[in-house]
Tab-separated table of C-alpha atoms and ligand atoms in Angstrom:
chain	number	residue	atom	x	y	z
A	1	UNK	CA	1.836	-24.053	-17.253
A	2	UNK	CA	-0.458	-23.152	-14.027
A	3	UNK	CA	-1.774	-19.924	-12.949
A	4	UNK	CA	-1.683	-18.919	-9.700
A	5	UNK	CA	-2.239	-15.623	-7.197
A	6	UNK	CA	0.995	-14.015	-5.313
A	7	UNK	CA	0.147	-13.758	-1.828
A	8	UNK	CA	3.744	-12.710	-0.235
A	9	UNK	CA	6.970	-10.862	-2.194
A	10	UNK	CA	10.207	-10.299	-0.912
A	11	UNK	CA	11.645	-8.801	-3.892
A	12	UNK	CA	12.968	-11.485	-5.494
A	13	UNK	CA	10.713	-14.510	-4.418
A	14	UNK	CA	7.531	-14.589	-4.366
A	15	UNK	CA	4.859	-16.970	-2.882
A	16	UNK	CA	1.889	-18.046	-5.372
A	17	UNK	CA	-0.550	-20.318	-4.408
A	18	UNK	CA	-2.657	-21.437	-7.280
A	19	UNK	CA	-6.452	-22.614	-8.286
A	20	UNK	CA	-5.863	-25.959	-6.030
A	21	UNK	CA	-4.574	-23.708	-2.868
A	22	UNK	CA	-0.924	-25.350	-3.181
A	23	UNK	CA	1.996	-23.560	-2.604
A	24	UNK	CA	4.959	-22.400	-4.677
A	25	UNK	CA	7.690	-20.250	-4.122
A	26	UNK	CA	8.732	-18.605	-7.467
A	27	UNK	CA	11.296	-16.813	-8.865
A	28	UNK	CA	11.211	-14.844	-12.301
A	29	UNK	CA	12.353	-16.409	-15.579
A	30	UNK	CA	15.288	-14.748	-16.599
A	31	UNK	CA	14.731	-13.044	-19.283
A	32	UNK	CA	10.819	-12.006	-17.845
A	33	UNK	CA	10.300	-8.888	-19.608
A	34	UNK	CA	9.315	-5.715	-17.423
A	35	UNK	CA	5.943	-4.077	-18.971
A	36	UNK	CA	6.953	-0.498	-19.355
A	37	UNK	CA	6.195	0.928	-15.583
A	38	UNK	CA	8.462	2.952	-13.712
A	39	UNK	CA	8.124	0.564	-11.050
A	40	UNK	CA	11.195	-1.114	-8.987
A	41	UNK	CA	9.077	-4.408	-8.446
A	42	UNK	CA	7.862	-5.804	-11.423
A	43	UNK	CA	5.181	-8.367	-9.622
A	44	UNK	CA	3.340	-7.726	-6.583
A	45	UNK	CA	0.939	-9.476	-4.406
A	46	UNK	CA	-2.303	-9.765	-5.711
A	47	UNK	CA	-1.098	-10.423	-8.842
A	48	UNK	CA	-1.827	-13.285	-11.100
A	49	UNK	CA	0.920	-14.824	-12.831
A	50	UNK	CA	1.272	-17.631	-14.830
A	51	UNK	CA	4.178	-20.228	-13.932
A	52	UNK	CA	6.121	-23.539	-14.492
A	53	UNK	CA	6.687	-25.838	-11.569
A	54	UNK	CA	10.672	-25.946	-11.130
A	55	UNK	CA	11.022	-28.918	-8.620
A	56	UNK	CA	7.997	-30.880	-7.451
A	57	UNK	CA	9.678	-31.721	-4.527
A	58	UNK	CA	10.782	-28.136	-3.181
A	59	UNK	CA	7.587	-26.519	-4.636
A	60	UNK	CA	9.691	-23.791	-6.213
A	61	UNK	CA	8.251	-22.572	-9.991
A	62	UNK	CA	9.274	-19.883	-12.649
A	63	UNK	CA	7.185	-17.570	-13.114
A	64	UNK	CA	6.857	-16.857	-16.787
A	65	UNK	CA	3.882	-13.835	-17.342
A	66	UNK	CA	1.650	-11.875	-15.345
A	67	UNK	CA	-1.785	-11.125	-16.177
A	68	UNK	CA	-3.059	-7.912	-16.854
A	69	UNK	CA	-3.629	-5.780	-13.628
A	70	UNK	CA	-7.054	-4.595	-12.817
A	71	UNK	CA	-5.879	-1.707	-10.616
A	72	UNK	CA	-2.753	-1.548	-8.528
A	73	UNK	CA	-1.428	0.542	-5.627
A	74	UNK	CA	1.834	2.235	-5.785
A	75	UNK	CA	4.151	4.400	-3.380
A	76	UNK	CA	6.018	6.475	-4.892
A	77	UNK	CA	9.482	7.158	-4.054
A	78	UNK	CA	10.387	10.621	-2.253
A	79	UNK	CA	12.752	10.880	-4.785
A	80	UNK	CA	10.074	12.289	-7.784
A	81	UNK	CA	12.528	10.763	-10.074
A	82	UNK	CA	13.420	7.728	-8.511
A	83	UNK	CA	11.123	4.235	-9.570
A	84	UNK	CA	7.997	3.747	-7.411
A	85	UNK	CA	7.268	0.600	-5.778
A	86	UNK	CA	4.191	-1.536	-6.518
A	87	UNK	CA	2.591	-1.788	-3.243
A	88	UNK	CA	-0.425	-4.859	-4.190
A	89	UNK	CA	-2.820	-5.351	-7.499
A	90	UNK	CA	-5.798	-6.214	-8.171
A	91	UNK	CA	-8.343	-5.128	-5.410
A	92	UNK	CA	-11.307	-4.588	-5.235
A	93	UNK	CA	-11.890	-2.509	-2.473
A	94	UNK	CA	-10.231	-0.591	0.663
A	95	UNK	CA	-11.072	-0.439	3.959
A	96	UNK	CA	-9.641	2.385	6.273
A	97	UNK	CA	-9.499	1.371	10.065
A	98	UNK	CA	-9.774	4.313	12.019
A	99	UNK	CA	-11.192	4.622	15.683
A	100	UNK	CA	-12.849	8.200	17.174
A	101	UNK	CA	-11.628	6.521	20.489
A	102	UNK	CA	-7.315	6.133	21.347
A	103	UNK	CA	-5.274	6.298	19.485
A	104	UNK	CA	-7.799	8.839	17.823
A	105	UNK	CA	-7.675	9.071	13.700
A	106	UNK	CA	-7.765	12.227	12.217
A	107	UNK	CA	-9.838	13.381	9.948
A	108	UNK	CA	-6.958	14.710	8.064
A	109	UNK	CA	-5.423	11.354	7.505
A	110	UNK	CA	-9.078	9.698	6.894
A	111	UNK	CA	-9.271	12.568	4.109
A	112	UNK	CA	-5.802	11.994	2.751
A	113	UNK	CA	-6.007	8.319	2.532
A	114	UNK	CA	-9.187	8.684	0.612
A	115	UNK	CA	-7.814	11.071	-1.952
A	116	UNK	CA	-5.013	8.350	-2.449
A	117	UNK	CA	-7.952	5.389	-2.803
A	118	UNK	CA	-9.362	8.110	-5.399
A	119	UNK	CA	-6.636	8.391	-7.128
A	120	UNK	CA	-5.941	4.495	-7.651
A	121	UNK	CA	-9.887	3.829	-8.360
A	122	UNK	CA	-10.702	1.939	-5.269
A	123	UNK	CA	-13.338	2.134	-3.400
A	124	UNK	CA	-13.226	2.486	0.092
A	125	UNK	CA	-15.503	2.015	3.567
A	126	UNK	CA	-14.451	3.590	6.517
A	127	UNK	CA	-14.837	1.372	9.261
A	128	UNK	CA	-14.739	3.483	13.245
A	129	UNK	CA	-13.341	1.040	15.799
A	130	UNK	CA	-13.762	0.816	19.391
A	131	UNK	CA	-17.432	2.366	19.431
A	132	UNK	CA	-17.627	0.637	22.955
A	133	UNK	CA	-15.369	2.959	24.872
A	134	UNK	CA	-16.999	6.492	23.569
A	135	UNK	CA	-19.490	7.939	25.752
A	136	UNK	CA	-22.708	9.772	24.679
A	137	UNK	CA	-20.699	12.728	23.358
A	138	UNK	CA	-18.274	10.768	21.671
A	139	UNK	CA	-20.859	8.070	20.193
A	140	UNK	CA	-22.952	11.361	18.664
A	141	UNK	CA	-19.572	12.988	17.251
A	142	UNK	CA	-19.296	9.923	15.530
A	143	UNK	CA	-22.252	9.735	14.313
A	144	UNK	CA	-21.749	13.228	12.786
A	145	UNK	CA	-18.749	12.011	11.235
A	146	UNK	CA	-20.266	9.156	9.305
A	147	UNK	CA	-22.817	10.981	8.269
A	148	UNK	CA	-20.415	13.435	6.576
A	149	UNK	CA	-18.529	10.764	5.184
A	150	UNK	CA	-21.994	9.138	3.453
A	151	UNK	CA	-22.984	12.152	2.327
A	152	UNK	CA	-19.909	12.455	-0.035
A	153	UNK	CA	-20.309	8.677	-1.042
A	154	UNK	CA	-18.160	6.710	1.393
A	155	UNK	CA	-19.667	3.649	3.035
A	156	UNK	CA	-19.340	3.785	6.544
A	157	UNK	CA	-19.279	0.901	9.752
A	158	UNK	CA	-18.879	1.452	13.192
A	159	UNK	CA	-17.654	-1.735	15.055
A	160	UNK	CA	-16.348	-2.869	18.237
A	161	UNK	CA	-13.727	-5.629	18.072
A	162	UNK	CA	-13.807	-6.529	21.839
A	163	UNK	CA	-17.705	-6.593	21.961
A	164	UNK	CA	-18.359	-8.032	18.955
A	165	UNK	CA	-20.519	-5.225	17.622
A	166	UNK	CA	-20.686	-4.489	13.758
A	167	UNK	CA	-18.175	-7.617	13.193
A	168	UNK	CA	-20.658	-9.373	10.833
A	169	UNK	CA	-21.104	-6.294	8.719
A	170	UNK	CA	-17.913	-6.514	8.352
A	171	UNK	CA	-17.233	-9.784	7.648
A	172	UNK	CA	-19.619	-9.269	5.160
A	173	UNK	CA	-17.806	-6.179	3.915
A	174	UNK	CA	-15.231	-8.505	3.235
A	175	UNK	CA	-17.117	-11.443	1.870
A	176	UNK	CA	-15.371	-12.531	-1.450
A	177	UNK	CA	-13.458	-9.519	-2.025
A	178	UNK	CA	-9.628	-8.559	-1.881
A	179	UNK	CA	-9.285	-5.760	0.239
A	180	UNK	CA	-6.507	-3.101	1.360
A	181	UNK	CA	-6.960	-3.053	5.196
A	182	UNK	CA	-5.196	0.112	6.591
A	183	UNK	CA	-5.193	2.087	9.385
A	184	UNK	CA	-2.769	3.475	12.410
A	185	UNK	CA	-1.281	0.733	14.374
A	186	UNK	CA	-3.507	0.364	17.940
A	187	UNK	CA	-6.576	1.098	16.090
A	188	UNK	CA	-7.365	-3.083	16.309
A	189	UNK	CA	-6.658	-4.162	12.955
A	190	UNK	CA	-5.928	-7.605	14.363
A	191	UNK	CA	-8.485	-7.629	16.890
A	192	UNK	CA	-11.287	-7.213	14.149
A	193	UNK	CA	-9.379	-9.784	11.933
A	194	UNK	CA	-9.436	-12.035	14.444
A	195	UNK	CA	-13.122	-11.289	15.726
A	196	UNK	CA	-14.065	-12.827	12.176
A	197	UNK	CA	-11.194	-15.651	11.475
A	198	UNK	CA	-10.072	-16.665	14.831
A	199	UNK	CA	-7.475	-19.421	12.896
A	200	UNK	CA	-5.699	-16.721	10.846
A	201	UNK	CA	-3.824	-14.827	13.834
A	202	UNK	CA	-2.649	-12.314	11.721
A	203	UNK	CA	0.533	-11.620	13.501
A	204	UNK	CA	2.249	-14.815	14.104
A	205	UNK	CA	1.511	-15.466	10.215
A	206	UNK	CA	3.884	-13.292	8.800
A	207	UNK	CA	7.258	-15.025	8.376
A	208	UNK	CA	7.634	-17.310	5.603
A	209	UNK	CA	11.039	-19.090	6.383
A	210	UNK	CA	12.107	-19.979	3.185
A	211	UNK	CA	11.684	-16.848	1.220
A	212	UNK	CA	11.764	-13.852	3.884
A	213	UNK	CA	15.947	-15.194	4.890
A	214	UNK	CA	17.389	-11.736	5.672
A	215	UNK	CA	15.406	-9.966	3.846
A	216	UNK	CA	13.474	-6.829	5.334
A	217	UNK	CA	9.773	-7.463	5.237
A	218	UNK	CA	8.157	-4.630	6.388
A	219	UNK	CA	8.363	-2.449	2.881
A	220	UNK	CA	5.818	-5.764	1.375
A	221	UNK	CA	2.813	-6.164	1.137
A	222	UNK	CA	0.852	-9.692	2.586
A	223	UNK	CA	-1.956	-11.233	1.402
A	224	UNK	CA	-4.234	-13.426	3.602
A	225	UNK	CA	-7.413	-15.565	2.948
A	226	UNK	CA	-10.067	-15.615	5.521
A	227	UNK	CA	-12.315	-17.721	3.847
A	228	UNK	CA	-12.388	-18.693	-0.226
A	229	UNK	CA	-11.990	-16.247	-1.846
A	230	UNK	CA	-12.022	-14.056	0.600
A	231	UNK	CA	-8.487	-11.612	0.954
A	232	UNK	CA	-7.374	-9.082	2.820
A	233	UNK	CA	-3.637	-7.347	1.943
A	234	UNK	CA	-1.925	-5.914	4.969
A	235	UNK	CA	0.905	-3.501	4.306
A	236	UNK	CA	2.617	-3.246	7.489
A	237	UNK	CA	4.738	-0.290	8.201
A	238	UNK	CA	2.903	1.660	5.703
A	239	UNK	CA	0.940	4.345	6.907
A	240	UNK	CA	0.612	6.397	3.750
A	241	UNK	CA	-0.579	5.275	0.066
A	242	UNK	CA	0.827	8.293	-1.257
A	243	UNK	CA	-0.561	9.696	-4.569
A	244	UNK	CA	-1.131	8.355	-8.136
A	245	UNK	CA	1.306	11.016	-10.055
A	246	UNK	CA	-1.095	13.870	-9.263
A	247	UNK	CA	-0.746	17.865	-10.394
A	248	UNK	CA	-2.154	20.439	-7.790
A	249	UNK	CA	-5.021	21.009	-10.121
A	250	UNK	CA	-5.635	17.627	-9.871
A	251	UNK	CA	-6.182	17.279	-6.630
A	252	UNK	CA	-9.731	18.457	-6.105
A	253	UNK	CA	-10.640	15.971	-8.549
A	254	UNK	CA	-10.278	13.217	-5.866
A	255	UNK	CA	-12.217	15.535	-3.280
A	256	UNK	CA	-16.091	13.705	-4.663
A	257	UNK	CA	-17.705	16.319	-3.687
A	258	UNK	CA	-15.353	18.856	-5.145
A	259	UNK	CA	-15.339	17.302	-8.561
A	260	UNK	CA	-19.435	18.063	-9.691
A	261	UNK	CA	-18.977	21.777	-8.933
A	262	UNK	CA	-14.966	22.211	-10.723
A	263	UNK	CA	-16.668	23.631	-13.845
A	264	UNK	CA	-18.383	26.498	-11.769
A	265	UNK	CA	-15.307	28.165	-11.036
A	266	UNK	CA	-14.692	31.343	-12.717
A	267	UNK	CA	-10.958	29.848	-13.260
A	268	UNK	CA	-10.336	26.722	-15.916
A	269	UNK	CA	-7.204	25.803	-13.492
A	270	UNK	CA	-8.420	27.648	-10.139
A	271	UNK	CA	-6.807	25.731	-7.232
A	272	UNK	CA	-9.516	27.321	-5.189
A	273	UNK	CA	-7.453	28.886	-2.912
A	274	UNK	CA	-8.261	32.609	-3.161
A	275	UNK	CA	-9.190	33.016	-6.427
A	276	UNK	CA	-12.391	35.137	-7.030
A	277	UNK	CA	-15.461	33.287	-8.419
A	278	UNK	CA	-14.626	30.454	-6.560
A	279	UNK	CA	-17.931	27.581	-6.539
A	280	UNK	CA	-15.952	25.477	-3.952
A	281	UNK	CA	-14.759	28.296	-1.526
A	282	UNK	CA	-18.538	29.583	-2.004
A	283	UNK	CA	-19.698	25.658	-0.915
A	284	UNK	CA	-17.555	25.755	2.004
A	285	UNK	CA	-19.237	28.547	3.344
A	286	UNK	CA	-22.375	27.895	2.652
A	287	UNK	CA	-21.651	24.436	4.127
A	288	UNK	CA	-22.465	22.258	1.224
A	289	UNK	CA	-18.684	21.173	1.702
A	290	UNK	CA	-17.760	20.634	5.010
A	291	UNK	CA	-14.913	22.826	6.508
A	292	UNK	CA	-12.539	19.998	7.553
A	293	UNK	CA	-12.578	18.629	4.244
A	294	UNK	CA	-11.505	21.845	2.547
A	295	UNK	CA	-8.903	22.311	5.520
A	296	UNK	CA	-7.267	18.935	4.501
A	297	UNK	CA	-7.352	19.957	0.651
A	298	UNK	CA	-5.325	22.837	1.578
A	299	UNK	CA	-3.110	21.110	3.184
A	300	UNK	CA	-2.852	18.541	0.350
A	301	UNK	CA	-2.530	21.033	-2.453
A	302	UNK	CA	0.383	22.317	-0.359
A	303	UNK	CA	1.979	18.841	0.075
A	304	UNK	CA	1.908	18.659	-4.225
A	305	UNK	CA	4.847	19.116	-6.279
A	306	UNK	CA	4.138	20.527	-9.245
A	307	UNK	CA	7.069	19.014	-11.067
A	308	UNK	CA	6.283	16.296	-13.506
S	401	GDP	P1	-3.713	-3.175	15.481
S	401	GDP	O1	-2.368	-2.599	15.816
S	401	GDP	O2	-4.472	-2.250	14.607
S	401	GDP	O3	-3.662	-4.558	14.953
S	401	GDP	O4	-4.534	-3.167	16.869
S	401	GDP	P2	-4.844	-4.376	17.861
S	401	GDP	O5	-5.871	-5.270	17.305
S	401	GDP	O6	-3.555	-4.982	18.277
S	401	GDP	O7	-5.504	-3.580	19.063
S	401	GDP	C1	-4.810	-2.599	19.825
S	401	GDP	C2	-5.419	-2.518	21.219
S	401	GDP	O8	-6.758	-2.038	21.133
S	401	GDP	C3	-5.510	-3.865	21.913
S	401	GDP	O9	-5.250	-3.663	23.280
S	401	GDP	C4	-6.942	-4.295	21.698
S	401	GDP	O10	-7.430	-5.138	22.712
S	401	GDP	C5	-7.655	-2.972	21.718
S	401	GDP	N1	-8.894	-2.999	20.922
S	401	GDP	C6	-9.026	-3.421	19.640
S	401	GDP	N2	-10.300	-3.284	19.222
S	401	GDP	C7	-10.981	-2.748	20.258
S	401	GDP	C8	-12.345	-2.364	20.449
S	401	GDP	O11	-13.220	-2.471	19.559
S	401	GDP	N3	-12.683	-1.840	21.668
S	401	GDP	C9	-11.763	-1.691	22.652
S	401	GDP	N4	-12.188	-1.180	23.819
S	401	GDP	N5	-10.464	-2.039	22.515
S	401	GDP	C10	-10.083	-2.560	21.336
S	402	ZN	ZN1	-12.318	27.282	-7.341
């Protein structure tokens, strides 16, 4: 019996390396029992599993358990019904690529992504790309920016892949951690990957012949080691986390600075909408809570379906 980490899934094979760094491709034992999730993948990478080598000379295993999961991310299906897929486990933190530069990240999909980290327990740093092209205006927006986004908690990084600014913070961000990079495509992902483990080349990395045959790869997750112990998971084509299965009154529970002043609402359930007595409609104009923030609350609270 070994233990190893899953570093690649297609579904039905998945790619563990173990504590020595070999490689196995492994398949579940038949009879592998799925915990009781409401999950279509019953292993994802991140995970640790523990396994049986099948044939030495092919490297294939069986994988037999799964250790408990610290944390895991999942997308749920549109379908509220439907089984959600397991997107990665175990992380320990996020970081959100997002550039004030082209092509520009919104603060609307900065705040939803956060919610989403919120909602899964992960802590997140929001790293701004591309400082290099803004000009004065642009560098002092950003500035503005981070500071909001410190204010509620978030760490925040501004880098420049291209000149090498702020790429040993975040190396260092990364240092011994497994982390969810995300962020827009064009927002230099690979170019800050690369800035801090030129042998990786994230993009001519990603097929693995003997398990990805004709099977769509986009929909998994990949993990990749930069240095020991050192991951980061990519989940290409996936914009969106989505949420943990939230209610509408939930919602401002994942909004940090929302969540100290809930209990000075006149309303046990207000949604803080237009309800009167309202301590987080009276923060946003005061501007203890900044304005874009509650703008992309409403706009989540709208997005919620209340059916559970
Ligand atoms: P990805 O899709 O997120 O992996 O983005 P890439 O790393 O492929 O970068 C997209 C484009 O932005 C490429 O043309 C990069 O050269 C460029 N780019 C990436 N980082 C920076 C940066 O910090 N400054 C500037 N000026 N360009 C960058
Ligand atoms: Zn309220």
């Amino acid at each position: 019996m070994q233990k190893g980490l899953v570093i690649r899934s297609t579904g039905s094979w998945y790619e563990i390396r173990n504590t020595d760094g070999h490689i196995f491709q492994g398949r579940l034992k038949g009879k592998f029992k799925l915990k009781d999730l409401k999950v279509t993948n019953p292993i994802a990478v991140g995970d640790w599993v523990l396994f049986e080598v099948e044939d030495e000379a092919e490297n294939t295993a069986i994988i037999t358990d799964i250790v408990p999961r610290e944390n895991y991310i999942i997308r749920q299906s549109v379908h509220k019904t439907a089984h959600g897929h397991i997107l990665a486990a175990n992380l320990d933190q996020a970081v959100l690529l997002a550039t004030l530069a082209m092509p520009r990240t919104s603060l609307g999909f900065i705040d939803r992504f956060l919610v989403s980290a919120e909602s899964f327990r992960i802590p997140t740093t929001i790293v701004f790309n591309k400082a290099d092209i803004l000009n004065d205006e642009g560098m002092e927006y950003q500035q503005e920016i981070m500071d909001l986004y410190q204010s509620i908690g978030y760490k925040c990084l501004s880098t420049s892949a291209t000149e090498g600014e702020g790429v040993d913070a975040f190396r260092q961000l990364l240092d011994h951690k497994v982390t969810l990079l995300s962020g827009h495509s064009g927002v230099g992902k690979s170019s800050l990957v690369n800035a801090i483990a030129p042998d990786l080349n994230l993009r001519t990395n990603e097929v693995s012949t003997f398990a990805n045959k004709g099977v769509h790869t986009t929909t998994f997750a990949e993990m990749f080691e930069l240095a020991p112990d050192t991951y980061i998971i990519d989940t290409p084509g996936i914009k969106e986390l989505g949420l943990m299965d939230t209610s509408k009154e939930e919602v401002s529970h994942y909004f940090p600075e929302m969540r100290d002043r809930l209990n000075q609402c006149r309303f046990h359930n207000c949604l803080h909408f237009n309800e009167p007595g309202c301590a987080i409609k009276e923060a946003v104009a005061e501007g203890e809570i900044a304005e874009s923030r509650y703008m992309s609350y409403l706009s989540m609270i709208e997005g919620v379906d209340n059916r559970r």
